[in-house]
Tab-separated table of C-alpha atoms in Angstrom:
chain	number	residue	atom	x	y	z
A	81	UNK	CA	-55.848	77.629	-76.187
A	82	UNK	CA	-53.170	79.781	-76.609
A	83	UNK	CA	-49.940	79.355	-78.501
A	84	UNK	CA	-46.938	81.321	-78.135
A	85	UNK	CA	-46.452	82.172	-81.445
A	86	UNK	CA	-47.831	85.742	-82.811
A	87	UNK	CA	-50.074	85.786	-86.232
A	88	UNK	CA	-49.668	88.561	-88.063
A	89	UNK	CA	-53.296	89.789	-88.550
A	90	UNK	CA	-54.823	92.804	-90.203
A	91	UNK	CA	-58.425	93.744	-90.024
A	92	UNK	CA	-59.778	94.635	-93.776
A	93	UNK	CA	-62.702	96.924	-93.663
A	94	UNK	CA	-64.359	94.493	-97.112
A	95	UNK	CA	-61.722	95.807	-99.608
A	96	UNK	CA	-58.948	93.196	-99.348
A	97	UNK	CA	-59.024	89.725	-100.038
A	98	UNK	CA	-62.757	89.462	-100.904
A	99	UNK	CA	-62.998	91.327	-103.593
A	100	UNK	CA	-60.214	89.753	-105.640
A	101	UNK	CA	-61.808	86.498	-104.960
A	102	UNK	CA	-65.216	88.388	-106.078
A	103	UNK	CA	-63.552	88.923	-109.480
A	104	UNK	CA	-61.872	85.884	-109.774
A	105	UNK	CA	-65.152	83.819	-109.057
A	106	UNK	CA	-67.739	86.180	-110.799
A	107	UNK	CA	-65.904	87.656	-113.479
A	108	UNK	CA	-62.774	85.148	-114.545
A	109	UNK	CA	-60.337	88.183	-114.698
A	110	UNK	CA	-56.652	86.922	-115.600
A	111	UNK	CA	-55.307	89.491	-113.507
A	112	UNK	CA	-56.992	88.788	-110.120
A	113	UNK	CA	-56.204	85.262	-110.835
A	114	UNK	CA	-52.324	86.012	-111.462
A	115	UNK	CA	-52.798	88.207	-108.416
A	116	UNK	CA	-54.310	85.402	-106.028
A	117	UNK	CA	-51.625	82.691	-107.350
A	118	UNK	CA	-48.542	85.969	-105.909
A	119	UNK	CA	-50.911	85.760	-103.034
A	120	UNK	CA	-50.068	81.796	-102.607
A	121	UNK	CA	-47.113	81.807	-103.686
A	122	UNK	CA	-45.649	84.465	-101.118
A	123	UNK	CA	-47.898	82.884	-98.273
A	124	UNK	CA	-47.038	79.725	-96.538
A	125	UNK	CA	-50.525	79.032	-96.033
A	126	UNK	CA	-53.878	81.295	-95.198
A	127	UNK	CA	-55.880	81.366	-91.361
A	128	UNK	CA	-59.556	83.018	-91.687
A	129	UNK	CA	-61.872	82.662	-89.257
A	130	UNK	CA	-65.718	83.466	-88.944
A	131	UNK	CA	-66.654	87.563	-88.588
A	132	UNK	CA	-69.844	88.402	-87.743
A	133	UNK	CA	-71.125	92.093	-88.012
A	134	UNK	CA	-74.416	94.205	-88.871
A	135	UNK	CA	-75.108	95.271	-92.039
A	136	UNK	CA	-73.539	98.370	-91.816
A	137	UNK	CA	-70.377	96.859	-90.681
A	138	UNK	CA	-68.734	94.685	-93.184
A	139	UNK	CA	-65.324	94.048	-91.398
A	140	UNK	CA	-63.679	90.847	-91.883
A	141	UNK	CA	-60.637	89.416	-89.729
A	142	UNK	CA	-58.254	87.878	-92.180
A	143	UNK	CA	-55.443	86.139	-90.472
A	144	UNK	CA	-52.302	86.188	-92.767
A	145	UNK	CA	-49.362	83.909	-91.358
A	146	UNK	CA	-46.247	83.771	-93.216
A	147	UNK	CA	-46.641	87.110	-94.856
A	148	UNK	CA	-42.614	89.396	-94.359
A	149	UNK	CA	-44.634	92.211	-96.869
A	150	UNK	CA	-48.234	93.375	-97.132
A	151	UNK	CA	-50.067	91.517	-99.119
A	152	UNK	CA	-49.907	92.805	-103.279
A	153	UNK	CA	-53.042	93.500	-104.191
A	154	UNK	CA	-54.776	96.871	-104.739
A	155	UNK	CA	-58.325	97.456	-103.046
A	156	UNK	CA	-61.631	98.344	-103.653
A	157	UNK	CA	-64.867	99.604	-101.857
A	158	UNK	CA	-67.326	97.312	-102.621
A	159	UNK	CA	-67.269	93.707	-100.750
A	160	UNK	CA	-69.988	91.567	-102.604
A	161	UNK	CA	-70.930	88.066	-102.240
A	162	UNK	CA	-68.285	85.503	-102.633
A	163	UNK	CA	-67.710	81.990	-103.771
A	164	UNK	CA	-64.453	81.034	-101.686
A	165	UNK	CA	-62.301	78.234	-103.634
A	166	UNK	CA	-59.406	77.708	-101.656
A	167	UNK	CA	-56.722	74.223	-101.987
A	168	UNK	CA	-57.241	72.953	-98.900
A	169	UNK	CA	-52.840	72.758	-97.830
A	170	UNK	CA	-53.853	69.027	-97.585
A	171	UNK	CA	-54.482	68.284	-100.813
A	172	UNK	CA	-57.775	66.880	-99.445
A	173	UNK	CA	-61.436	67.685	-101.430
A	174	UNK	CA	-61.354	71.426	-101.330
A	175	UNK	CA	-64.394	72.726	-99.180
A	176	UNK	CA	-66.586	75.476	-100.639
A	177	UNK	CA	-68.599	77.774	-99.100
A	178	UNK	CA	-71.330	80.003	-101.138
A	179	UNK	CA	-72.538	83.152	-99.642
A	180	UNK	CA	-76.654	84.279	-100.865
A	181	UNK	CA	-77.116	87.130	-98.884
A	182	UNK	CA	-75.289	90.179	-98.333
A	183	UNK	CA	-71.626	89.906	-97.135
A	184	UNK	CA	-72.205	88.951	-93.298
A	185	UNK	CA	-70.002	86.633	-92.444
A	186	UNK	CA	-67.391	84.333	-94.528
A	187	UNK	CA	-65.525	81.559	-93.187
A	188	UNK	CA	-62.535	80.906	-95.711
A	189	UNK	CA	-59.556	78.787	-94.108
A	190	UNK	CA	-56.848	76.043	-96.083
A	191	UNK	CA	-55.042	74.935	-92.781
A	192	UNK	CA	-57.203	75.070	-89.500
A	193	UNK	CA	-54.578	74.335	-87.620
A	194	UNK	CA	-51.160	77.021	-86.850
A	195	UNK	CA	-47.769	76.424	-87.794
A	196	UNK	CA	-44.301	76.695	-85.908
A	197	UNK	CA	-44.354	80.627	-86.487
A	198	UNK	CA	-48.330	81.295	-85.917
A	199	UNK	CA	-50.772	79.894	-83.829
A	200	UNK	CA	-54.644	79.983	-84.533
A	201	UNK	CA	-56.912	81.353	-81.010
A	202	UNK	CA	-59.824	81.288	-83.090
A	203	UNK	CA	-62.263	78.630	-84.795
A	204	UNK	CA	-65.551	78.979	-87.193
A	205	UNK	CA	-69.034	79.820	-85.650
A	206	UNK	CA	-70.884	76.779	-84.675
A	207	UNK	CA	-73.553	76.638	-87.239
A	208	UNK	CA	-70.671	76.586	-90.125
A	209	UNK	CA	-68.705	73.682	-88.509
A	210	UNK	CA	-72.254	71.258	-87.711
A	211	UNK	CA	-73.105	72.239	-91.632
A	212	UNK	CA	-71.998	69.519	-94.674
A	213	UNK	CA	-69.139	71.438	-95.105
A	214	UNK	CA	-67.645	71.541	-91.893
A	215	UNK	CA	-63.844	72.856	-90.824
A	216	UNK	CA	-60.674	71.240	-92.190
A	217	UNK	CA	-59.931	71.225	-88.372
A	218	UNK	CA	-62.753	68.713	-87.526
A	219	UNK	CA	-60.374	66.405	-89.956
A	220	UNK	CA	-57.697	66.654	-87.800
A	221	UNK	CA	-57.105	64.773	-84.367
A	222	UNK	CA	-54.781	65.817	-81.944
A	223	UNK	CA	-53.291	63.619	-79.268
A	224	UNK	CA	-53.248	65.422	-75.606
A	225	UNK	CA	-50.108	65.338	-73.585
A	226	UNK	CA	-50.248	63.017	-70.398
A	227	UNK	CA	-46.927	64.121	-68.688
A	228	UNK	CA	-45.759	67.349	-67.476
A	229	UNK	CA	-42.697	69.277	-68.284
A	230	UNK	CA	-41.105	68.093	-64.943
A	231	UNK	CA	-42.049	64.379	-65.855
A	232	UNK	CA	-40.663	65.415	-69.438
A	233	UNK	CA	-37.385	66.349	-67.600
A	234	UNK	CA	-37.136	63.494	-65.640
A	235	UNK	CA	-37.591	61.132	-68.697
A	236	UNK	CA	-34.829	63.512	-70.538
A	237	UNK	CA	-32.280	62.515	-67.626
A	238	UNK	CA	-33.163	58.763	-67.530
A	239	UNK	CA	-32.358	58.901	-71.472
A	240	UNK	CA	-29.010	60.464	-70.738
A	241	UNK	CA	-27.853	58.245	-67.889
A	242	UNK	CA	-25.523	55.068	-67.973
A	243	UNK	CA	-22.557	53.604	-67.397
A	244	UNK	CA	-20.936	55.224	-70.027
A	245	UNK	CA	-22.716	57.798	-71.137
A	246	UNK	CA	-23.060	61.389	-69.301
A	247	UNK	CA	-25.683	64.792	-68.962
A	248	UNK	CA	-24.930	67.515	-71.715
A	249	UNK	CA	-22.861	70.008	-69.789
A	250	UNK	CA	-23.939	73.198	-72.061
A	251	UNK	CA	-26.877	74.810	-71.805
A	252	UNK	CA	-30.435	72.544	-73.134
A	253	UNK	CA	-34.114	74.234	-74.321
A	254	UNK	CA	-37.474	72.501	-74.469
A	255	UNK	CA	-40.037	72.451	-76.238
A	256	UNK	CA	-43.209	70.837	-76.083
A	257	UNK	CA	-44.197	70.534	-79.629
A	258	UNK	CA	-47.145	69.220	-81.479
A	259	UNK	CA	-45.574	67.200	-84.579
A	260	UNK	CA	-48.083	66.408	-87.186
A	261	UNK	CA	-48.560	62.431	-88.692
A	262	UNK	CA	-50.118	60.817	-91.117
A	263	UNK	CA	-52.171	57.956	-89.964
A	264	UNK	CA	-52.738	55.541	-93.226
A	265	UNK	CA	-55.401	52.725	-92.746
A	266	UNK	CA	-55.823	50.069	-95.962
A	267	UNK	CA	-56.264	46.305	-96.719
A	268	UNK	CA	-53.147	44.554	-98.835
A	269	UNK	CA	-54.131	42.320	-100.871
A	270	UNK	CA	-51.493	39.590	-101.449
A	271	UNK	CA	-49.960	36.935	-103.834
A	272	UNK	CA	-46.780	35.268	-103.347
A	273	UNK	CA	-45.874	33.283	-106.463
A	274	UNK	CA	-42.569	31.968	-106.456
A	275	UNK	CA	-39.204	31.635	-104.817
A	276	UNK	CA	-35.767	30.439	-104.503
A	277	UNK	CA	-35.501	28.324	-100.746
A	278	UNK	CA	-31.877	27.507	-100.366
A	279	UNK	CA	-30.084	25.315	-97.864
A	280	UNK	CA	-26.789	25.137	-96.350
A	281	UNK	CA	-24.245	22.561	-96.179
A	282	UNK	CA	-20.644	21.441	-96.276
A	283	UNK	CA	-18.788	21.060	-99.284
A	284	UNK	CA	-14.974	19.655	-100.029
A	285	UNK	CA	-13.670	21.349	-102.692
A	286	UNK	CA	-10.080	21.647	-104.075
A	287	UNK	CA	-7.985	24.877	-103.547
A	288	UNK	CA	-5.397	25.046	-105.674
A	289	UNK	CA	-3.597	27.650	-103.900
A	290	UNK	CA	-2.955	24.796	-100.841
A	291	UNK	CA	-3.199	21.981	-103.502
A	292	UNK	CA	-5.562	19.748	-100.809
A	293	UNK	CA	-9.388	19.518	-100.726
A	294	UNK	CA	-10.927	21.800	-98.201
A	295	UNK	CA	-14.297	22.149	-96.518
A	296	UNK	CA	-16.498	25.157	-97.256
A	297	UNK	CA	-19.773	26.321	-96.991
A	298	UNK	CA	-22.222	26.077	-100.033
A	299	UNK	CA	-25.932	26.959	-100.484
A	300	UNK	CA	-27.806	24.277	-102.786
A	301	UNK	CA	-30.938	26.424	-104.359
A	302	UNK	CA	-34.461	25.266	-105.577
A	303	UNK	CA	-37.723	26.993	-106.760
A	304	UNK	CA	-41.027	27.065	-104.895
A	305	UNK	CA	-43.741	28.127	-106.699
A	306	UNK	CA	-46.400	28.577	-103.894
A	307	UNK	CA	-49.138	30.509	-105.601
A	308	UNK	CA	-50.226	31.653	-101.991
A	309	UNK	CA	-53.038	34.305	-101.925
A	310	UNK	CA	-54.482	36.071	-98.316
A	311	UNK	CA	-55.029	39.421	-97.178
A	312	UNK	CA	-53.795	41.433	-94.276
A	313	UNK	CA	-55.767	44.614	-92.272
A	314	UNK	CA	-53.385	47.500	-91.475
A	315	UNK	CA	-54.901	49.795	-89.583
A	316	UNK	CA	-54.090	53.110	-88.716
A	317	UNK	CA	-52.430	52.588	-85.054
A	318	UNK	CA	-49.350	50.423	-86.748
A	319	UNK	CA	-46.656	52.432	-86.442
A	320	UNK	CA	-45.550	51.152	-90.212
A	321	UNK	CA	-48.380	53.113	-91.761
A	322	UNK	CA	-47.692	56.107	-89.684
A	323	UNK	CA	-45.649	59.223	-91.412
A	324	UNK	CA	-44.490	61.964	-90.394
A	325	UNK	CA	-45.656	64.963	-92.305
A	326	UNK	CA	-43.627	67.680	-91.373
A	327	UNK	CA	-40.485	69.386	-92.896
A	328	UNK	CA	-38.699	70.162	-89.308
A	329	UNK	CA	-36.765	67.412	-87.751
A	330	UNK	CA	-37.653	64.885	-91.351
A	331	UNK	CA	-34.066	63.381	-91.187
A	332	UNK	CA	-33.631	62.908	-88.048
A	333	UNK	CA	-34.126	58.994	-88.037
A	334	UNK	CA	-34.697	59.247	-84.238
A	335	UNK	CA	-38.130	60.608	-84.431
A	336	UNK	CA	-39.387	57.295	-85.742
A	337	UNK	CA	-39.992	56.194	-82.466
A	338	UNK	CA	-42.298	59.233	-81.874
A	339	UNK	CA	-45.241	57.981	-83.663
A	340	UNK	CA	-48.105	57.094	-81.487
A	341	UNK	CA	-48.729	53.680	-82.309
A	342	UNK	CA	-51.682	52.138	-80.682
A	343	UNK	CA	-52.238	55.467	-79.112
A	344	UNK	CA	-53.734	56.938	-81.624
A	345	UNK	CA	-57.360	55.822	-80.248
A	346	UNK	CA	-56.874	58.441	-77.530
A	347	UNK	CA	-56.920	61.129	-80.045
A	348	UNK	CA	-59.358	63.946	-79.844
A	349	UNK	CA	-61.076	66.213	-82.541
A	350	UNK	CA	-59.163	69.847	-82.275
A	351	UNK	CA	-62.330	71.377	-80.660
A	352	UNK	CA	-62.363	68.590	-78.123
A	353	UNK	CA	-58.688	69.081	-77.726
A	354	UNK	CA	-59.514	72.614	-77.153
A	355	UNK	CA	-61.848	72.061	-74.637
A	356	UNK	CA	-60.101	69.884	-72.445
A	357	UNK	CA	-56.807	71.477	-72.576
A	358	UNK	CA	-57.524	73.613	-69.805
A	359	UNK	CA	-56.369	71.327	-67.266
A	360	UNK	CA	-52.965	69.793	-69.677
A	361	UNK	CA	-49.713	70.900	-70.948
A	362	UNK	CA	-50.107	73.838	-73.141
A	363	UNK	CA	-47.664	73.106	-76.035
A	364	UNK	CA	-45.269	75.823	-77.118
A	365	UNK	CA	-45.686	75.144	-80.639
A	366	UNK	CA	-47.904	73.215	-83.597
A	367	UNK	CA	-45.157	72.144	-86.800
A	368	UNK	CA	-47.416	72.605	-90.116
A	369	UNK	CA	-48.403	69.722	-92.258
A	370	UNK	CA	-45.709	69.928	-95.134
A	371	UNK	CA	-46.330	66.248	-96.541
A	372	UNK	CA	-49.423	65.593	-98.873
A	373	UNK	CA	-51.863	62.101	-98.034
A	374	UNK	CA	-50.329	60.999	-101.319
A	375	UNK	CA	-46.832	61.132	-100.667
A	376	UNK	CA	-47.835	59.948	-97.270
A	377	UNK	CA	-50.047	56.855	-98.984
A	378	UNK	CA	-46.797	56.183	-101.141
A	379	UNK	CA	-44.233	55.942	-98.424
A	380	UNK	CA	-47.040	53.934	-96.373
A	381	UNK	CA	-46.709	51.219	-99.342
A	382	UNK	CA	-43.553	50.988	-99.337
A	383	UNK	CA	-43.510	50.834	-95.941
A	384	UNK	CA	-46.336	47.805	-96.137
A	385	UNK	CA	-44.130	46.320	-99.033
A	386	UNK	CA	-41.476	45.771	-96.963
A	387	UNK	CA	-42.702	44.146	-94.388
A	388	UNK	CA	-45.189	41.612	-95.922
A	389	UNK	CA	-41.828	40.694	-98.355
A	390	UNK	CA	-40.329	40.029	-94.995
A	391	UNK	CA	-43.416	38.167	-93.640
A	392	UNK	CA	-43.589	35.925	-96.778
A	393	UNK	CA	-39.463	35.454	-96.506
A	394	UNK	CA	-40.295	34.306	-92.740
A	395	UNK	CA	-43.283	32.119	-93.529
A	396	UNK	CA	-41.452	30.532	-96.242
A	397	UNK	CA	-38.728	29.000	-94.204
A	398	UNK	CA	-41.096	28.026	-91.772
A	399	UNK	CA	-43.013	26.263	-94.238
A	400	UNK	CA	-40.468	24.506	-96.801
A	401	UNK	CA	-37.575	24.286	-94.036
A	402	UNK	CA	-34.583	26.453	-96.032
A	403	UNK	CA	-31.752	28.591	-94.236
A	404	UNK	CA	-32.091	31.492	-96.788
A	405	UNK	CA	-34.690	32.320	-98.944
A	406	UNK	CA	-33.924	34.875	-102.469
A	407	UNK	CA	-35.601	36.278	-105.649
A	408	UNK	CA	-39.266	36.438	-103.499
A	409	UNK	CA	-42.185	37.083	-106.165
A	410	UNK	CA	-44.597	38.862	-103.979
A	411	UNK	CA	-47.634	41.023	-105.426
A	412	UNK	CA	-49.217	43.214	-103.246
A	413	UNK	CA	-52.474	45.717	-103.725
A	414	UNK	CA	-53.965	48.169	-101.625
A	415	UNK	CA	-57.246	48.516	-100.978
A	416	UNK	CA	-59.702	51.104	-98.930
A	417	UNK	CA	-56.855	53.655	-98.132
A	418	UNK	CA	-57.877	56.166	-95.809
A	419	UNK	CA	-55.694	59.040	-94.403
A	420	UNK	CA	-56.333	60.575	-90.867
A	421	UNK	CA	-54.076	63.722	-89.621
A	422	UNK	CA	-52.848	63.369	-86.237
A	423	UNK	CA	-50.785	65.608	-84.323
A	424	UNK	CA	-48.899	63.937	-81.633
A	425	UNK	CA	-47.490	65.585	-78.637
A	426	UNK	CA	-43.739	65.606	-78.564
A	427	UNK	CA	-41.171	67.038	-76.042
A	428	UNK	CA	-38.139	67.965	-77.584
A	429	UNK	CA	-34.962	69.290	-75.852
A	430	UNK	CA	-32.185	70.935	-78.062
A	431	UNK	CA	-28.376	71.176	-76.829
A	432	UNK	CA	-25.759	72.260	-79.052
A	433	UNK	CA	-22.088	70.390	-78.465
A	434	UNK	CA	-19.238	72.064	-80.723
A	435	UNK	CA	-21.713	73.718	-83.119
A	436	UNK	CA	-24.252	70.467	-83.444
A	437	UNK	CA	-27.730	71.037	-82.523
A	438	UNK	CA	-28.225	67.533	-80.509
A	439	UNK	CA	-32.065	66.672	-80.248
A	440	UNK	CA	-33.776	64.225	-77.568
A	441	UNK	CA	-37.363	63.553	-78.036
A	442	UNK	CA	-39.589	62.799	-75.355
A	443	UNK	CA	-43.048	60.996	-76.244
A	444	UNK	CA	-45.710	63.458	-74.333
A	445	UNK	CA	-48.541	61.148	-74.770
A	446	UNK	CA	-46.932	58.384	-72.478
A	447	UNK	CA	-43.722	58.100	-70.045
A	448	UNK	CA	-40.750	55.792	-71.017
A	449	UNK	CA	-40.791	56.502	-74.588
A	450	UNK	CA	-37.162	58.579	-75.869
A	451	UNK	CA	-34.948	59.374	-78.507
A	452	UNK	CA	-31.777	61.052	-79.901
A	453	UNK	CA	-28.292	60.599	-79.671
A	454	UNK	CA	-26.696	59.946	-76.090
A	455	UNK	CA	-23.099	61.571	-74.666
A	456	UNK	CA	-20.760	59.327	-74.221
A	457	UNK	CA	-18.318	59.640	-70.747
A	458	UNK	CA	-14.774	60.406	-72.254
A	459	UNK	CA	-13.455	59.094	-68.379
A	460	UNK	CA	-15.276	55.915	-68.296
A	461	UNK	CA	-14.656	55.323	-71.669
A	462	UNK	CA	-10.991	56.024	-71.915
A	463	UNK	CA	-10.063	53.934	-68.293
A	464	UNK	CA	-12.539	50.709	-69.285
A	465	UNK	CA	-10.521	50.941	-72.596
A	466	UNK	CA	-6.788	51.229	-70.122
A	467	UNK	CA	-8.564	48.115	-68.381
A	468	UNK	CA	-9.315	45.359	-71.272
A	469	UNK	CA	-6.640	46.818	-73.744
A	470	UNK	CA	-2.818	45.353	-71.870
A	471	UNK	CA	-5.271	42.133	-71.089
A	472	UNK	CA	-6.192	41.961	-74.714
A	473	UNK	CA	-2.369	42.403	-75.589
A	474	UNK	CA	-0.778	40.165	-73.124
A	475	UNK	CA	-3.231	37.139	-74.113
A	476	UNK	CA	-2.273	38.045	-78.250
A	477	UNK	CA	1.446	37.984	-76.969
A	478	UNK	CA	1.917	41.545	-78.183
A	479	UNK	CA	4.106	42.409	-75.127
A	480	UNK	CA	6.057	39.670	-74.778
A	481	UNK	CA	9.202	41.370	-76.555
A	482	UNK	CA	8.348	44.426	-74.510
A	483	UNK	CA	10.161	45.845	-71.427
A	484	UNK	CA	7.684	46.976	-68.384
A	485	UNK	CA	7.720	50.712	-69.491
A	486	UNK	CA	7.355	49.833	-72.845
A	487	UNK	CA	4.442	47.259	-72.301
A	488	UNK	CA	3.248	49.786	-69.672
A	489	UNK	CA	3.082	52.857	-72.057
A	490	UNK	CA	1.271	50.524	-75.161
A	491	UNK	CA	-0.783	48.931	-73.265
A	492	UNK	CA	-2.686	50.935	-70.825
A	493	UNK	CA	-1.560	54.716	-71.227
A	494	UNK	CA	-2.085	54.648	-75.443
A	495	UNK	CA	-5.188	53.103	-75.047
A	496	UNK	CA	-6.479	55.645	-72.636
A	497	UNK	CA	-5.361	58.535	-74.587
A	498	UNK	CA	-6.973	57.126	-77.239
A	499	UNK	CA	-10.311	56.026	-76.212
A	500	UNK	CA	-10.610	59.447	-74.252
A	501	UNK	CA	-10.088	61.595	-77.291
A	502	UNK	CA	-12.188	59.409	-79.622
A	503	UNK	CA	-14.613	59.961	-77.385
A	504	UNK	CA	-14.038	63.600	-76.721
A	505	UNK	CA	-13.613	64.837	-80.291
A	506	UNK	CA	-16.499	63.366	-82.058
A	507	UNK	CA	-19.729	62.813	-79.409
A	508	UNK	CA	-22.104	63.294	-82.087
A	509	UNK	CA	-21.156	60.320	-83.999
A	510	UNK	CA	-20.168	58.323	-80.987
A	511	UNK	CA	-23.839	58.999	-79.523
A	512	UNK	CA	-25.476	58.200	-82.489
A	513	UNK	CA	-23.389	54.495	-82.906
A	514	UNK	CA	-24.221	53.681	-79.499
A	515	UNK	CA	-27.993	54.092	-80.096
């Protein structure tokens, strides 16, 4: 597969990278290991793949994505026999590889995968990948797309149509995007200990302002002490556990309802994906993993926290009969946490309205599944509000006082002018309330 993205690439004839790694593995030299950390810091991340060549020829392929300058290291002649010791970007076990015989071939990679500004055309050899230290990429599962761009379209236009709500009239892009996730599997372990159950009833009570008793609502509170103790399997297709790990589009709160979800199970290995994607939408772009497992792991607790503290709140209603339920004393521990990268396919059309980038999101792995703001119609809006608003007045008895032009010009012309430029000035906001 082919991305659209270029990779800046430069073919090192042995006297590049390798030999700073040489003397930062062999010999411990401060300044090749102050030069490798300029190297990381100036780099997003690193792509490598596999070169093979005779003994004569000791070329290496060393992708480079991220790189505006060439890279600030002097070089050498000599290319000899590495130890690679590269962070893996996510913060996984870092993966080795040891070298015994005469630079050959060298398979050095952090991210296997390409970002929004390079794409990757190229994997390891096959003996490296089937060896105990196989590809970073074999970690990763990717979730093929199952609808076309014209399906994508189609979906796009559903999202946008209603009764009050139009089609963007400027000018909209897609995209079809591969947005990474984290997938977080684990076992909470849980104790409820104690609670406040409280019930509601009516009270008479004095008010001095009115000097009579009045009725009011009061809530009469008692403490449960429970001591319940069970467990509860989330696995990795509830969407609760799954995060998105990206930096692009992070606060847009409508690409929660991208995750995949039970889904998940259809995801492939990246060489399967790249097998099989012959025949399926090529996406026009892979975003980068930018979130760590344990940030990912953290926001998955809190995630799990939340709901088992409304679980418990639920349950203990059910069980003790209460109409509100406070000061919940719930433990909860983790156990067996595993983290599994999946990259999720993801349609996204852009249209910008008075300077706003506007984003819809169309699920790519199954139809009926959208998200983003929505237009409102200014017309429909404005005469629905020149409709209910002199019915709303004359049943109030507003425009009883009023002559006909007066009532006419309060009751249905202000409202229209009103609701139409409401809706009109500020779509964004509009769109986003009517979510």
């Amino acid at each position: 597969m082919q991305l659209s993205h270029a990779v800046f690439s430069g073919v090192c004839l042995g006297s590049v990278a390798l030999p700073l790694l040489s003397q930062l593995v062999l010999r411990c030299r401060r300044e090749a290991l102050f030069k490798l950390l300029c190297l990381r810091s100036n780099s997003r991340f690193i792509h490598t793949c596999s070169s093979s060549s005779s003994s004569s020829s000791r070329n290496t392929l060393i992708y480079l994505a991220g790189w505006s300058t060439s890279p600030p290291f002097t070089t050498n002649s000599s290319a000899p026999s590495v130890l690679s010791f590269l962070s893996n970007h996510f913060h996984l076990e870092p993966s080795r590889w040891t070298s015994t015989s005469p630079f050959t071939s060298a398979t050095l990679f952090t991210r296997p995968l390409s970002s929004s500004s390079s794409s990757s055309s190229s994997g390891s050899s096959s003996g490296t990948s089937n060896g105990p230290h196989e590809l970073l990429a074999s970690k990763c599962r990717v979730l093929p797309f199952s609808l076309s761009r014209e399906e994508a379209d189609r979906e796009w236009r559903r999202h946008h149509e209603g009764l009050f709500t139009s089609q963007p009239s400027s000018a909209t892009t897609a995209k079809a995007s591969l947005l990474p996730f984290w997938c977080i599997g684990t076992e909470a372990h849980l104790t409820l200990h104690s609670a406040q159950i409280g019930r509601d009833y009516i009270a008479s009570r004095y008010n001095p302002m009115t000097r009579r008793y009045e009725p009011r609502w009061e809530t009469m509170w008692h403490t449960v002490v429970p001591n319940w103790r069970y467990s509860r399997r989330w696995s990795t297709e509830t969407e609760e556990t799954q995060v998105y790990g990206g930096s692009k589009y992070r606060n847009d709160p409508a690409l929660g309802r991208m995750r995949p979800g039970e889904y998940v199970r259809q995801a492939q290995t990246y060489s399967e994906y790249l097998r099989g994607s012959a025949d399926k939408e090529q996406p026009d772009r892979m975003v980068p993993f930018r979130l760590g497992p344990a940030e990912a792991v953290e926001a998955a607790r809190q995630a799990v926290r939340q709901s088992e503290h409304r679980n418990a709140e639920q349950q203990l209603l059910r069980t003790y009969g209460g109409d509100r339920v406070r000061l919940v004393s719930l433990d909860v521990q983790l156990a067996g946490l595993t983290a599994t990268p999946v990259f999720s396919p993801v349609f996204v059309f852009k249209t910008r309205v008075r300077g706003t980038s506007m984003r819809t999101y169309v699920a790519g792995f199954r139809s009926g599944i959208t998200s983003g703001p929505i237009f409102p119609n200014a017309v429909r809006v404005a005469a629905t509000a020149a409709a209910v608003a002199p019915v709303a007045l004359l049943a109030t008895g507003v425009l009883g006082g009023f002559s006909w032009s007066a009532s006419l010009l309060l009751g249905v012309c202000l409202p229209y002018l009103l609701a139409y430029g409401a809706a009109r000035c500020d779509m964004a906001q509009v769109g986003t309330l009517l979510l």
